[in-house]
PDB file of C-alpha atoms in Angstrom:
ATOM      1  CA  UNK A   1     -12.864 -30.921 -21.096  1.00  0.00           C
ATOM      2  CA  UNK A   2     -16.144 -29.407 -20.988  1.00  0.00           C
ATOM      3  CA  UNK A   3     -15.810 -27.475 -17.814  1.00  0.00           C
ATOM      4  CA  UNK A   4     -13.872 -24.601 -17.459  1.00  0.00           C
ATOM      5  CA  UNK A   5     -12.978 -24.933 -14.021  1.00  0.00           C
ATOM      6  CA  UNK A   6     -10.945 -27.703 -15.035  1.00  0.00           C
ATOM      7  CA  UNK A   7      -8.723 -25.198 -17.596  1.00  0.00           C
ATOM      8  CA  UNK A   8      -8.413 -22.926 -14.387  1.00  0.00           C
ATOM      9  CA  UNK A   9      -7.299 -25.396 -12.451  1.00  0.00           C
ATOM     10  CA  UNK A  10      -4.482 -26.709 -14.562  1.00  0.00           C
ATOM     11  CA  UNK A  11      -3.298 -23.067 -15.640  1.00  0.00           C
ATOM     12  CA  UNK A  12      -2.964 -22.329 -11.727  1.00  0.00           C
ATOM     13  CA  UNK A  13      -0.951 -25.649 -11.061  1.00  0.00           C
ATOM     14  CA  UNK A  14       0.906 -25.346 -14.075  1.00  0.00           C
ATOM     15  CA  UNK A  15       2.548 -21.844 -12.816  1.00  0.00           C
ATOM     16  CA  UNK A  16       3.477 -23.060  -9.355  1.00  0.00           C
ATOM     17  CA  UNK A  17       6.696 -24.626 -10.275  1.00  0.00           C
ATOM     18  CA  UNK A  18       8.107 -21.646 -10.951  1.00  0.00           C
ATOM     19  CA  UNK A  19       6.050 -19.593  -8.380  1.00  0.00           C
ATOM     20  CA  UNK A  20       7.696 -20.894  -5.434  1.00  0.00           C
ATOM     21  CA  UNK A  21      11.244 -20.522  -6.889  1.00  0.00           C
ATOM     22  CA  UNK A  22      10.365 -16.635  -7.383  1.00  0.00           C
ATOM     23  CA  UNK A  23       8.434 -16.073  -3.932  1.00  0.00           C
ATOM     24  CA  UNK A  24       9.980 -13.183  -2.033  1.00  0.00           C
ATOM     25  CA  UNK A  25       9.440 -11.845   1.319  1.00  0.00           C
ATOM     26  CA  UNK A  26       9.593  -7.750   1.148  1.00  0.00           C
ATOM     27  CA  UNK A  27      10.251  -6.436   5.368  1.00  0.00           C
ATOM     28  CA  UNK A  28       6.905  -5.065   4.553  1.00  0.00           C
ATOM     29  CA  UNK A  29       4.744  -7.904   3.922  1.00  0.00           C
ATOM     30  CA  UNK A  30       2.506  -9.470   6.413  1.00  0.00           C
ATOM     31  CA  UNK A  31       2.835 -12.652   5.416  1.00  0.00           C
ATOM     32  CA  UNK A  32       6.165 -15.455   5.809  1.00  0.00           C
ATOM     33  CA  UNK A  33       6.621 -17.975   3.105  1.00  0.00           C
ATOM     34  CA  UNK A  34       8.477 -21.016   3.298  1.00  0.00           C
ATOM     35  CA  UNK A  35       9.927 -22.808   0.508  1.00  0.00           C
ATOM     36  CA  UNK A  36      10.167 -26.483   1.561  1.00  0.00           C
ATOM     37  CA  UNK A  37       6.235 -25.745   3.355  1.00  0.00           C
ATOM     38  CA  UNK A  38       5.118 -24.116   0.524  1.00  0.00           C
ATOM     39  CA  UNK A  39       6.020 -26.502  -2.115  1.00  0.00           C
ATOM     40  CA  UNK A  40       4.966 -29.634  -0.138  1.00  0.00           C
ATOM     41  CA  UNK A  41       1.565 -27.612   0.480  1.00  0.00           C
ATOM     42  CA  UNK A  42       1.247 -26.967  -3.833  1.00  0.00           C
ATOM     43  CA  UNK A  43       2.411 -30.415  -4.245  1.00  0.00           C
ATOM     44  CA  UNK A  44       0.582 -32.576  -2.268  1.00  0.00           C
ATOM     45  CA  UNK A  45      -2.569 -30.549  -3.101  1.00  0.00           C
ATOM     46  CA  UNK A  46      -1.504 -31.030  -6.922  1.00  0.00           C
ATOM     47  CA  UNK A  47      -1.367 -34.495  -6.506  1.00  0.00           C
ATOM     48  CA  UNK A  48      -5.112 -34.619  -4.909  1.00  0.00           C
ATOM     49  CA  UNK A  49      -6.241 -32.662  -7.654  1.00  0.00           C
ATOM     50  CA  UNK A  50      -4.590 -34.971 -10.473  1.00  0.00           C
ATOM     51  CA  UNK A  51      -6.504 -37.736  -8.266  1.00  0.00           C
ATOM     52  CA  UNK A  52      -9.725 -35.827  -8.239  1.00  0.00           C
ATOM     53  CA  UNK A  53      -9.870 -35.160 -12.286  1.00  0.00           C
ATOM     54  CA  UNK A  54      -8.809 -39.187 -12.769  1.00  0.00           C
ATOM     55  CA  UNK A  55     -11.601 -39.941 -10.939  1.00  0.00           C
ATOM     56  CA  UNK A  56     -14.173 -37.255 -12.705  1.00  0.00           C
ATOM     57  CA  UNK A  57     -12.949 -38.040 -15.723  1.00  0.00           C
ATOM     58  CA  UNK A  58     -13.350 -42.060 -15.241  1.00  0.00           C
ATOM     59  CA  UNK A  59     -17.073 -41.084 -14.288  1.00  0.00           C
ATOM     60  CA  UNK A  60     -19.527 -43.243 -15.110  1.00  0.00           C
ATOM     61  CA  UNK A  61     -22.523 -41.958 -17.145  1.00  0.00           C
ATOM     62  CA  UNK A  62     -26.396 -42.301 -15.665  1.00  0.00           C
ATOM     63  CA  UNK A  63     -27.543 -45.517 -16.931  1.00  0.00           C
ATOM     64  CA  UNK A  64     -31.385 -45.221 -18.054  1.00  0.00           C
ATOM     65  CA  UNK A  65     -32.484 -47.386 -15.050  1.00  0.00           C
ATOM     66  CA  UNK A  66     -31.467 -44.410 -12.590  1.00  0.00           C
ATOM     67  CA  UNK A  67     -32.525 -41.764 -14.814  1.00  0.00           C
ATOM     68  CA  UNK A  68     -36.469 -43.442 -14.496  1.00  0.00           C
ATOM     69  CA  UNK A  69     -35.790 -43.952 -11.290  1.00  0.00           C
ATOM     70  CA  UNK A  70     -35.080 -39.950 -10.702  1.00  0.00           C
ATOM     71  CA  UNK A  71     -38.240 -37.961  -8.912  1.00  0.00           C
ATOM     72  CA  UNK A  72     -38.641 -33.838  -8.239  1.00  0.00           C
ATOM     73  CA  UNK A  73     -40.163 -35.170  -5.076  1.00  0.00           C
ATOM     74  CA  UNK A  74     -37.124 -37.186  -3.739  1.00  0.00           C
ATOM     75  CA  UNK A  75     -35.451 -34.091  -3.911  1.00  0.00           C
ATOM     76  CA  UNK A  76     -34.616 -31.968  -0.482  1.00  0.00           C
ATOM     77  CA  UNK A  77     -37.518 -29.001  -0.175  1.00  0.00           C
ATOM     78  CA  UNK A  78     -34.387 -26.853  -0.629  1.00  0.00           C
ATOM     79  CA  UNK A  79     -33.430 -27.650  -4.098  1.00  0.00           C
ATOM     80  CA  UNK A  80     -36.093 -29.050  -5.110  1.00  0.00           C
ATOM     81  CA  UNK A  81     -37.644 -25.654  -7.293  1.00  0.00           C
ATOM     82  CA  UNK A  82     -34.434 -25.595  -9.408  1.00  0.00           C
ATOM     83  CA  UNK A  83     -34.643 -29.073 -10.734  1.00  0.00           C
ATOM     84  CA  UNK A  84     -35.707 -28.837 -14.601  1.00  0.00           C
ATOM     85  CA  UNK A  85     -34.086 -25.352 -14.656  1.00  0.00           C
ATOM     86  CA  UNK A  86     -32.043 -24.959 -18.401  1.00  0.00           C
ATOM     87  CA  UNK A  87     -30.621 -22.085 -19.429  1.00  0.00           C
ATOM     88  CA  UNK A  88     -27.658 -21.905 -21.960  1.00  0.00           C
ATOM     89  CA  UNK A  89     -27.432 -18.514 -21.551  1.00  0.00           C
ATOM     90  CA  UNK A  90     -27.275 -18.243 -18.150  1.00  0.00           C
ATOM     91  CA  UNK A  91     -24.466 -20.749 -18.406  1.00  0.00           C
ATOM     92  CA  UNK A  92     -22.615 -18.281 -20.723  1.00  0.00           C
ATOM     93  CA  UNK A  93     -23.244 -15.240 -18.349  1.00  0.00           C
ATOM     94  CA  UNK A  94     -22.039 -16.792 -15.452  1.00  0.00           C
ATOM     95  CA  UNK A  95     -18.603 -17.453 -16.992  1.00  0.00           C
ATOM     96  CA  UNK A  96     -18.309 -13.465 -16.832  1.00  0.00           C
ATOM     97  CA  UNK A  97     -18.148 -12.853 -13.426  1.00  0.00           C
ATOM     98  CA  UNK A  98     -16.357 -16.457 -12.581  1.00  0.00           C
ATOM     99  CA  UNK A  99     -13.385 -15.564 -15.116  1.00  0.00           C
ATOM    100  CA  UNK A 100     -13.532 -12.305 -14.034  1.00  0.00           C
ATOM    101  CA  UNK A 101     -12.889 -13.205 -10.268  1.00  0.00           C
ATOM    102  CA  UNK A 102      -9.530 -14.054 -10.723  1.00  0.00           C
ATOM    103  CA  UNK A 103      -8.418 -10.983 -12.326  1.00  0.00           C
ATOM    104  CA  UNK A 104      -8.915  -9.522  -8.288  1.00  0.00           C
ATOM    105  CA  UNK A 105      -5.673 -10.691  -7.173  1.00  0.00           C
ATOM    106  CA  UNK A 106      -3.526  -8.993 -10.143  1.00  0.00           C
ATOM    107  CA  UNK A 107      -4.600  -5.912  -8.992  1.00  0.00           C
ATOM    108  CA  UNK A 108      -1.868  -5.371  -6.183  1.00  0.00           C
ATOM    109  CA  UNK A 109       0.080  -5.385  -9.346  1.00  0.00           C
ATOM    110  CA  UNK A 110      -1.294  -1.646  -9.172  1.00  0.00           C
ATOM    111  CA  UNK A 111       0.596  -0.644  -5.884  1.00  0.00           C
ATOM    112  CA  UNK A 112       3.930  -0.560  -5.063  1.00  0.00           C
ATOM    113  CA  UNK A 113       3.933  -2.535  -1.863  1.00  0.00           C
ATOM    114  CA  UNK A 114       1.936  -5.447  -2.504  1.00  0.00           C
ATOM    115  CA  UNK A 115       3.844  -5.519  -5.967  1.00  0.00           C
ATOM    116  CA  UNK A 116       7.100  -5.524  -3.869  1.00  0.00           C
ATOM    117  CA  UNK A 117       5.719  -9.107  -2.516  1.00  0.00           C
ATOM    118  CA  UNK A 118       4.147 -10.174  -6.268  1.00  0.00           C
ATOM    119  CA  UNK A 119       5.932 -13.660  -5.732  1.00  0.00           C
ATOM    120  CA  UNK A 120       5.107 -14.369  -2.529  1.00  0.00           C
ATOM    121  CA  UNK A 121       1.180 -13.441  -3.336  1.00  0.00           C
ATOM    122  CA  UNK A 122       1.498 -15.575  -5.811  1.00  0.00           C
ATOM    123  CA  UNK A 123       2.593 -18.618  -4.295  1.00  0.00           C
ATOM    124  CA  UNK A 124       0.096 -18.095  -1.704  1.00  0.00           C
ATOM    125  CA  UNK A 125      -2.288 -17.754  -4.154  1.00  0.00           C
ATOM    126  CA  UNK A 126      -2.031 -20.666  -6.000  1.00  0.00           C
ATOM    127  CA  UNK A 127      -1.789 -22.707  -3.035  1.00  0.00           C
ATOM    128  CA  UNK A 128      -4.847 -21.422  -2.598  1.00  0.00           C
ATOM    129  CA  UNK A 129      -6.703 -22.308  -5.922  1.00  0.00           C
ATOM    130  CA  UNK A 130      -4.640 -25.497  -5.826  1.00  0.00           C
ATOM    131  CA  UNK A 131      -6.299 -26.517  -2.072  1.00  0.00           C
ATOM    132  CA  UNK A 132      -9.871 -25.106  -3.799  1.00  0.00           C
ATOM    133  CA  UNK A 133      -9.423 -27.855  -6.674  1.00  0.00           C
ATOM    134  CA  UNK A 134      -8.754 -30.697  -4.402  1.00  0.00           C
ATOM    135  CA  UNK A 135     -11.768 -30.366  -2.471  1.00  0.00           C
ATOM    136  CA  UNK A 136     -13.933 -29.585  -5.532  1.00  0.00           C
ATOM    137  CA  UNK A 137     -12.427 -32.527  -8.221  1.00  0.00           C
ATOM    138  CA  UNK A 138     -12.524 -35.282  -5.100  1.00  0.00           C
ATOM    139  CA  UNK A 139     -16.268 -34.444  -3.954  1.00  0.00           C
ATOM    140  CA  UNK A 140     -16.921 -33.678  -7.516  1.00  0.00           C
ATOM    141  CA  UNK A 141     -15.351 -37.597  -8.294  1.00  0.00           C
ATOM    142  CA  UNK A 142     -17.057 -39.329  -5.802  1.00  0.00           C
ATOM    143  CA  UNK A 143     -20.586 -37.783  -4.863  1.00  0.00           C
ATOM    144  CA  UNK A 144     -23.001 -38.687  -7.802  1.00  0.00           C
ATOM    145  CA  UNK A 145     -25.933 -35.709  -8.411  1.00  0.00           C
ATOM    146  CA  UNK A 146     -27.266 -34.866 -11.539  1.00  0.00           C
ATOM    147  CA  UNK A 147     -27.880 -31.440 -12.178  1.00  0.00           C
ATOM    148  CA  UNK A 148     -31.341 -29.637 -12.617  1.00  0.00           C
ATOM    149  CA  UNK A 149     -31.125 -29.607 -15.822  1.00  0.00           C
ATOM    150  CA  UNK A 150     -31.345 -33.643 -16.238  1.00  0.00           C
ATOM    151  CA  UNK A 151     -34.735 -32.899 -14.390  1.00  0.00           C
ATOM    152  CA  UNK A 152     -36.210 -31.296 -17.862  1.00  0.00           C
ATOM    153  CA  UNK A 153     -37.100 -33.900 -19.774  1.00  0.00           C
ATOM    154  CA  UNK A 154     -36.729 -32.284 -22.858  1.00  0.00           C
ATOM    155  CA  UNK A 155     -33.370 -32.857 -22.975  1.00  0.00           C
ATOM    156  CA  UNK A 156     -32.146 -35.177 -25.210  1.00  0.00           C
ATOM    157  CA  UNK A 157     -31.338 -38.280 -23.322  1.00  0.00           C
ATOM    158  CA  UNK A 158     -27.748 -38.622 -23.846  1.00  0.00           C
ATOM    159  CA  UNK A 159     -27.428 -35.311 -22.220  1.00  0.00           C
ATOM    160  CA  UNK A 160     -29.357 -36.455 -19.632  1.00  0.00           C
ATOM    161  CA  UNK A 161     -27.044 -39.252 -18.930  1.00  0.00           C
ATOM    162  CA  UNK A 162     -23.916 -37.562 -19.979  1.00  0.00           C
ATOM    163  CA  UNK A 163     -21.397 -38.158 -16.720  1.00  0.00           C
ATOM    164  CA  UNK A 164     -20.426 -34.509 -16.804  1.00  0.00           C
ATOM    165  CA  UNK A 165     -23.844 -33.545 -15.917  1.00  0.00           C
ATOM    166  CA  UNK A 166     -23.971 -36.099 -13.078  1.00  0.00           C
ATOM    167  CA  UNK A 167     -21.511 -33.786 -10.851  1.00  0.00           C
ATOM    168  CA  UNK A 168     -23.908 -31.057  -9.030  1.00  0.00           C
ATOM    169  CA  UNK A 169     -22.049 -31.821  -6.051  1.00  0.00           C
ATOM    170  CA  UNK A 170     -20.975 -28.861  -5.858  1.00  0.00           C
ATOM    171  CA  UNK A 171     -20.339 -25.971  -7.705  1.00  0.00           C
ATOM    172  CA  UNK A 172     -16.948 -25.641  -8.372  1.00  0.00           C
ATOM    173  CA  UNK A 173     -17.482 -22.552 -10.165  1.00  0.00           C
ATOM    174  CA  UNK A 174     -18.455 -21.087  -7.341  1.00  0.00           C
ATOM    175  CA  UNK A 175     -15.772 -22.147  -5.157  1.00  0.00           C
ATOM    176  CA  UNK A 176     -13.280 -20.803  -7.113  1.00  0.00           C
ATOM    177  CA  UNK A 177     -14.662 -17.566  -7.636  1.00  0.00           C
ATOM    178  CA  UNK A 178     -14.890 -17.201  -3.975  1.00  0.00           C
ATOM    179  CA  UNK A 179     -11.227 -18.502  -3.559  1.00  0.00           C
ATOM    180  CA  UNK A 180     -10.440 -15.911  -5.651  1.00  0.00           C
ATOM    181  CA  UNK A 181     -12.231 -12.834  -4.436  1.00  0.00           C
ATOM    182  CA  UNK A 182     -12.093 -13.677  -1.312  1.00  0.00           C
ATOM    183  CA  UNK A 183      -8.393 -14.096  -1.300  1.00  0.00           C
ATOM    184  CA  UNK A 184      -7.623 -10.733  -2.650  1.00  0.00           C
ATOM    185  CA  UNK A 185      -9.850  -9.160   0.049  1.00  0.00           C
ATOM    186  CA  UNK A 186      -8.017 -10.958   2.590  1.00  0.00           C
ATOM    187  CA  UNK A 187      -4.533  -9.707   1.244  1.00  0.00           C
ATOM    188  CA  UNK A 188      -6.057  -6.139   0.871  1.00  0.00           C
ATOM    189  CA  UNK A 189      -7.386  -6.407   4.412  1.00  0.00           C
ATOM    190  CA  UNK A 190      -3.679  -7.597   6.122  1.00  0.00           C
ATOM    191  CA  UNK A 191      -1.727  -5.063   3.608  1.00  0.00           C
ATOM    192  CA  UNK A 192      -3.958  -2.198   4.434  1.00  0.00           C
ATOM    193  CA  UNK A 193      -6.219  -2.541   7.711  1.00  0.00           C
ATOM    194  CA  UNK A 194      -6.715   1.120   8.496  1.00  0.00           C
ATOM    195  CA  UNK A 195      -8.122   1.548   4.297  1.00  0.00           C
ATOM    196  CA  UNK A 196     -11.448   3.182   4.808  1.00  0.00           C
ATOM    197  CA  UNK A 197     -12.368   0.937   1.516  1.00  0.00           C
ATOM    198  CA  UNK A 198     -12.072  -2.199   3.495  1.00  0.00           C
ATOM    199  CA  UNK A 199     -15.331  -2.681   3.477  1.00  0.00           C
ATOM    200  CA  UNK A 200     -16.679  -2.451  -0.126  1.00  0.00           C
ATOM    201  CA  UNK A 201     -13.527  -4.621  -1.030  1.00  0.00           C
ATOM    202  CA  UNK A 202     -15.311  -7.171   1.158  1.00  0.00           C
ATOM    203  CA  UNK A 203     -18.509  -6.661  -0.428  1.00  0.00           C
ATOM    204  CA  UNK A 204     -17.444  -6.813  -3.652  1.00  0.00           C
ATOM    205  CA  UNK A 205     -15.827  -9.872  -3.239  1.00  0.00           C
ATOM    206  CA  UNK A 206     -18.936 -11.424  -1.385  1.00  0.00           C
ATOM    207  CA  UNK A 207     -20.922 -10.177  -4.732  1.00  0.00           C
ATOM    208  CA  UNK A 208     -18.960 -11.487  -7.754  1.00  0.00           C
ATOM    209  CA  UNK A 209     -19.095 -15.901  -6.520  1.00  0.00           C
ATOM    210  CA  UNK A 210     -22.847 -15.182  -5.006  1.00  0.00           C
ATOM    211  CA  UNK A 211     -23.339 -13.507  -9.051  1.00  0.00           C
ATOM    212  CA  UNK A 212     -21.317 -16.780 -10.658  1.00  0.00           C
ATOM    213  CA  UNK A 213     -23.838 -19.089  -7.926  1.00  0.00           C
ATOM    214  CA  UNK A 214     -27.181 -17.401  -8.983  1.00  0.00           C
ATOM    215  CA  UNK A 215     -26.019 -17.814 -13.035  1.00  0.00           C
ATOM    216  CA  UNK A 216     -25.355 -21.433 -12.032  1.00  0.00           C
ATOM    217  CA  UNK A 217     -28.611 -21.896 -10.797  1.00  0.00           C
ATOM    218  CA  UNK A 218     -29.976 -20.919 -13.187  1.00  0.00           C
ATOM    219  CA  UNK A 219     -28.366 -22.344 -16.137  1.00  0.00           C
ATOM    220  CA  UNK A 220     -29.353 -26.119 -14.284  1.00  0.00           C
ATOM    221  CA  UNK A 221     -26.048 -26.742 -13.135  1.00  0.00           C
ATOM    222  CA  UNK A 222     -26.177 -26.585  -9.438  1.00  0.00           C
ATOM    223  CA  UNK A 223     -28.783 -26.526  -6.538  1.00  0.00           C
ATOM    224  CA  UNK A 224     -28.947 -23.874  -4.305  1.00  0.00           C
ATOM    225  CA  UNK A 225     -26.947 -26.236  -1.591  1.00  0.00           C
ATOM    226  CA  UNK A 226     -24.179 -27.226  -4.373  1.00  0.00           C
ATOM    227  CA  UNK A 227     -23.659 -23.772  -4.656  1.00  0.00           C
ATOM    228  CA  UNK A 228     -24.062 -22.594  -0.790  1.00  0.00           C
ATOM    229  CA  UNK A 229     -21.282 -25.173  -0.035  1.00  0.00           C
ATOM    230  CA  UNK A 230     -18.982 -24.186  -2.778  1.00  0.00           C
ATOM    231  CA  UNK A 231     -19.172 -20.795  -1.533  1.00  0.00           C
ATOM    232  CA  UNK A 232     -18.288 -21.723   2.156  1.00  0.00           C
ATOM    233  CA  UNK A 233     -15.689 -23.650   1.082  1.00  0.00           C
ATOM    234  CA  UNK A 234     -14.093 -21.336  -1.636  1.00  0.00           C
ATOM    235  CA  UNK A 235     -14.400 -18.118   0.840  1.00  0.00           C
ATOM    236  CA  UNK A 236     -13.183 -20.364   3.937  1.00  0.00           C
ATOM    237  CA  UNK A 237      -9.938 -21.285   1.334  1.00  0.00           C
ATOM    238  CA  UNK A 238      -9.293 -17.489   0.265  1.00  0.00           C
ATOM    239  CA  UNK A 239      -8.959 -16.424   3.730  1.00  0.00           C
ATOM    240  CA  UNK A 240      -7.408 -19.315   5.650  1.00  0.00           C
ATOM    241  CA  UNK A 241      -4.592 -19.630   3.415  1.00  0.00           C
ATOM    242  CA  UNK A 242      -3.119 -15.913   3.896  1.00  0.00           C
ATOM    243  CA  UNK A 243      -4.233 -16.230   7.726  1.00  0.00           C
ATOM    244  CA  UNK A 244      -1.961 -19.003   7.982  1.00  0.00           C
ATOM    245  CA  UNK A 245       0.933 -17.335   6.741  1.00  0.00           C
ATOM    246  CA  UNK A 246       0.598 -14.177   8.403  1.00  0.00           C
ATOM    247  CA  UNK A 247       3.511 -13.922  10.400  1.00  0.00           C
ATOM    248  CA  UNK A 248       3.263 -14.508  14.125  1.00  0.00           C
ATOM    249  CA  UNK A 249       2.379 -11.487  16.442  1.00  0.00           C
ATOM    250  CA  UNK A 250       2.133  -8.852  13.324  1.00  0.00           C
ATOM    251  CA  UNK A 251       0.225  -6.945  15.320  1.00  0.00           C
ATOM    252  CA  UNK A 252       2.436  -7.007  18.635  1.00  0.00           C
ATOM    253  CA  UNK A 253       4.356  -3.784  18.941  1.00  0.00           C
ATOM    254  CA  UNK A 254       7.039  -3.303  21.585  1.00  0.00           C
ATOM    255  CA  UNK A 255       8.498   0.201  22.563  1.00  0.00           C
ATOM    256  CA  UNK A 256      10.616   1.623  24.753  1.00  0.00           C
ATOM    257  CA  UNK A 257      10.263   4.639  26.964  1.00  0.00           C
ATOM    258  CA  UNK A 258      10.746   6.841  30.116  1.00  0.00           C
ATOM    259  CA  UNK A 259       8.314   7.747  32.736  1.00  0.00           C
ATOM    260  CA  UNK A 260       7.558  10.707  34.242  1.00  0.00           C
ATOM    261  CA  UNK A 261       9.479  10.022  37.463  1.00  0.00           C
ATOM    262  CA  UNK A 262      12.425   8.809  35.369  1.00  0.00           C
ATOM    263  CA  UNK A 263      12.246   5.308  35.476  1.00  0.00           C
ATOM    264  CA  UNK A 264      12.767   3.136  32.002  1.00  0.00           C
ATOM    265  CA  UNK A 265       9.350   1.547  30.940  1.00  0.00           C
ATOM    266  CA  UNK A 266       8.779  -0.825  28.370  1.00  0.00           C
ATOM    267  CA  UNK A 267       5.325  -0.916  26.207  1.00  0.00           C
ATOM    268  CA  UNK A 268       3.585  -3.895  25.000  1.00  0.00           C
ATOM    269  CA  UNK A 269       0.809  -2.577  22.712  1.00  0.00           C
ATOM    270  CA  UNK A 270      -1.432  -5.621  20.550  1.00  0.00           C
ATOM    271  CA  UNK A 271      -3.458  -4.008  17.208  1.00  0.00           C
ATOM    272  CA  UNK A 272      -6.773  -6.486  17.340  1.00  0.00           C
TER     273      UNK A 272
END
């Protein structure tokens, strides 16, 4: 398979069997995992994912008819400057930073107490590359958009019609990346939200998918909207996921005490 978000894809639904067997819950983790939840989450986004590659896979190619019928002009003022746009080497490139994005999470392997909750991290985050690759291989399977780089007519024509280059819609490269980094700033965030390097965690992993997206661009594999979308939805995926299993009222403290006159007092104190 030509794309390598595919390989990524399978690797991360390949290790969830025996991620959610291993997921632990240390009494300092933020986060509650369940096993019957989490497995019907991995599953039934495994088995929307396994539908979504079918489908891409059973893609039909352009047929010459559509490819004379295809105009720079019909194209949204948005896009429309990237169509023709070839690069092979910003194709390679761009693989740097998106296989590099999902080394982010393995680094809580580095401290003691998010490495104290390794298996439930990791369950959470393959559910959340696993929810990432249903969105992208469904959209990718049904929405038909050739790339920019079917726009340059020097192309030789069975690339042009090629049914792997008919899935702009959208960048699942991006996406990914974004599930990725965005996940591990997440984590960071919950595990450690008085860190004074929250913020260029967050930056960093705002910089590493926009790099991937720009790469993509520019190699003639995605529009700026394929890859503006991917990035929504990959970020919105990194952060729900955790968010979701942060365990209720986290931040509610209760404490006990005695006033000044003598009288018992209880505290209710809520960390925002």
């Amino acid at each position: 398979m030509k794309n390598p978000f595919f390989k990524i894809v399978l690797l991360c639904l390949a290790l969830s069997t025996t991620m959610i067997s291993k997921a632990q819950e240390a009494s300092t983790s933020p986060y509650h995992t369940d096993f019957w939840t989490d497995a019907a989450w991995i599953t039934g986004s495994m088995g929307l994912s396994a539908y979504g590659l079918i489908s891409v896979i059973n893609k039909d190619d352009l047929t010459m008819e559509k490819l004379s019928e295809l105009n720079e002009d019909d194209i949204n003022s948005i896009d429309r400057w990237a169509a023709g746009y070839r690069s092979e080497s910003a194709s390679k490139i761009s693989d740097i930073p998106f296989y590099g994005s999902f080394a982010t999470p393995f680094l809580f392997l580095l401290n003691k107490e998010t490495r104290n909750n390794a298996g439930q991290l990791s369950v959470m985050f393959v559910e959340t590359m696993a929810t990432t690759a249903a969105l992208f291989t469904i959209t990718a399977g049904m929405v038909e958009r050739s790339r920019p780089l079917v726009y340059d007519t020097t192309l030789e024509i069975d690339e042009r019609l090629d049914n792997d280059n008919q899935r702009s819609f959208y960048s699942g490269h991006v996406a990914a990346s974004a599930a990725a980094t965005f996940f591990a700033a997440k984590v960071f965030n919950d595990f450690f939200p008085d860190s004074k390097a929250k913020p260029y965690i967050w930056a960093g992993a705002a910089a590493i998918p926009a790099t991937v997206g720009y790469f993509r661009i520019k190699s003639g594999n995605h529009f700026l909207t394929d890859v503006l979308l991917g990035y929504g939805l990959g970020a919105a995926a990194g952060i729900l996921v955790p968010q979701l299993h942060k365990k209720k009222d986290s931040n509610l403290k209760v404490s006990a005490g005695i006033g000044f006159d003598g009288q018992q007092s209880l505290f209710l104190s809520y960390r925002f």
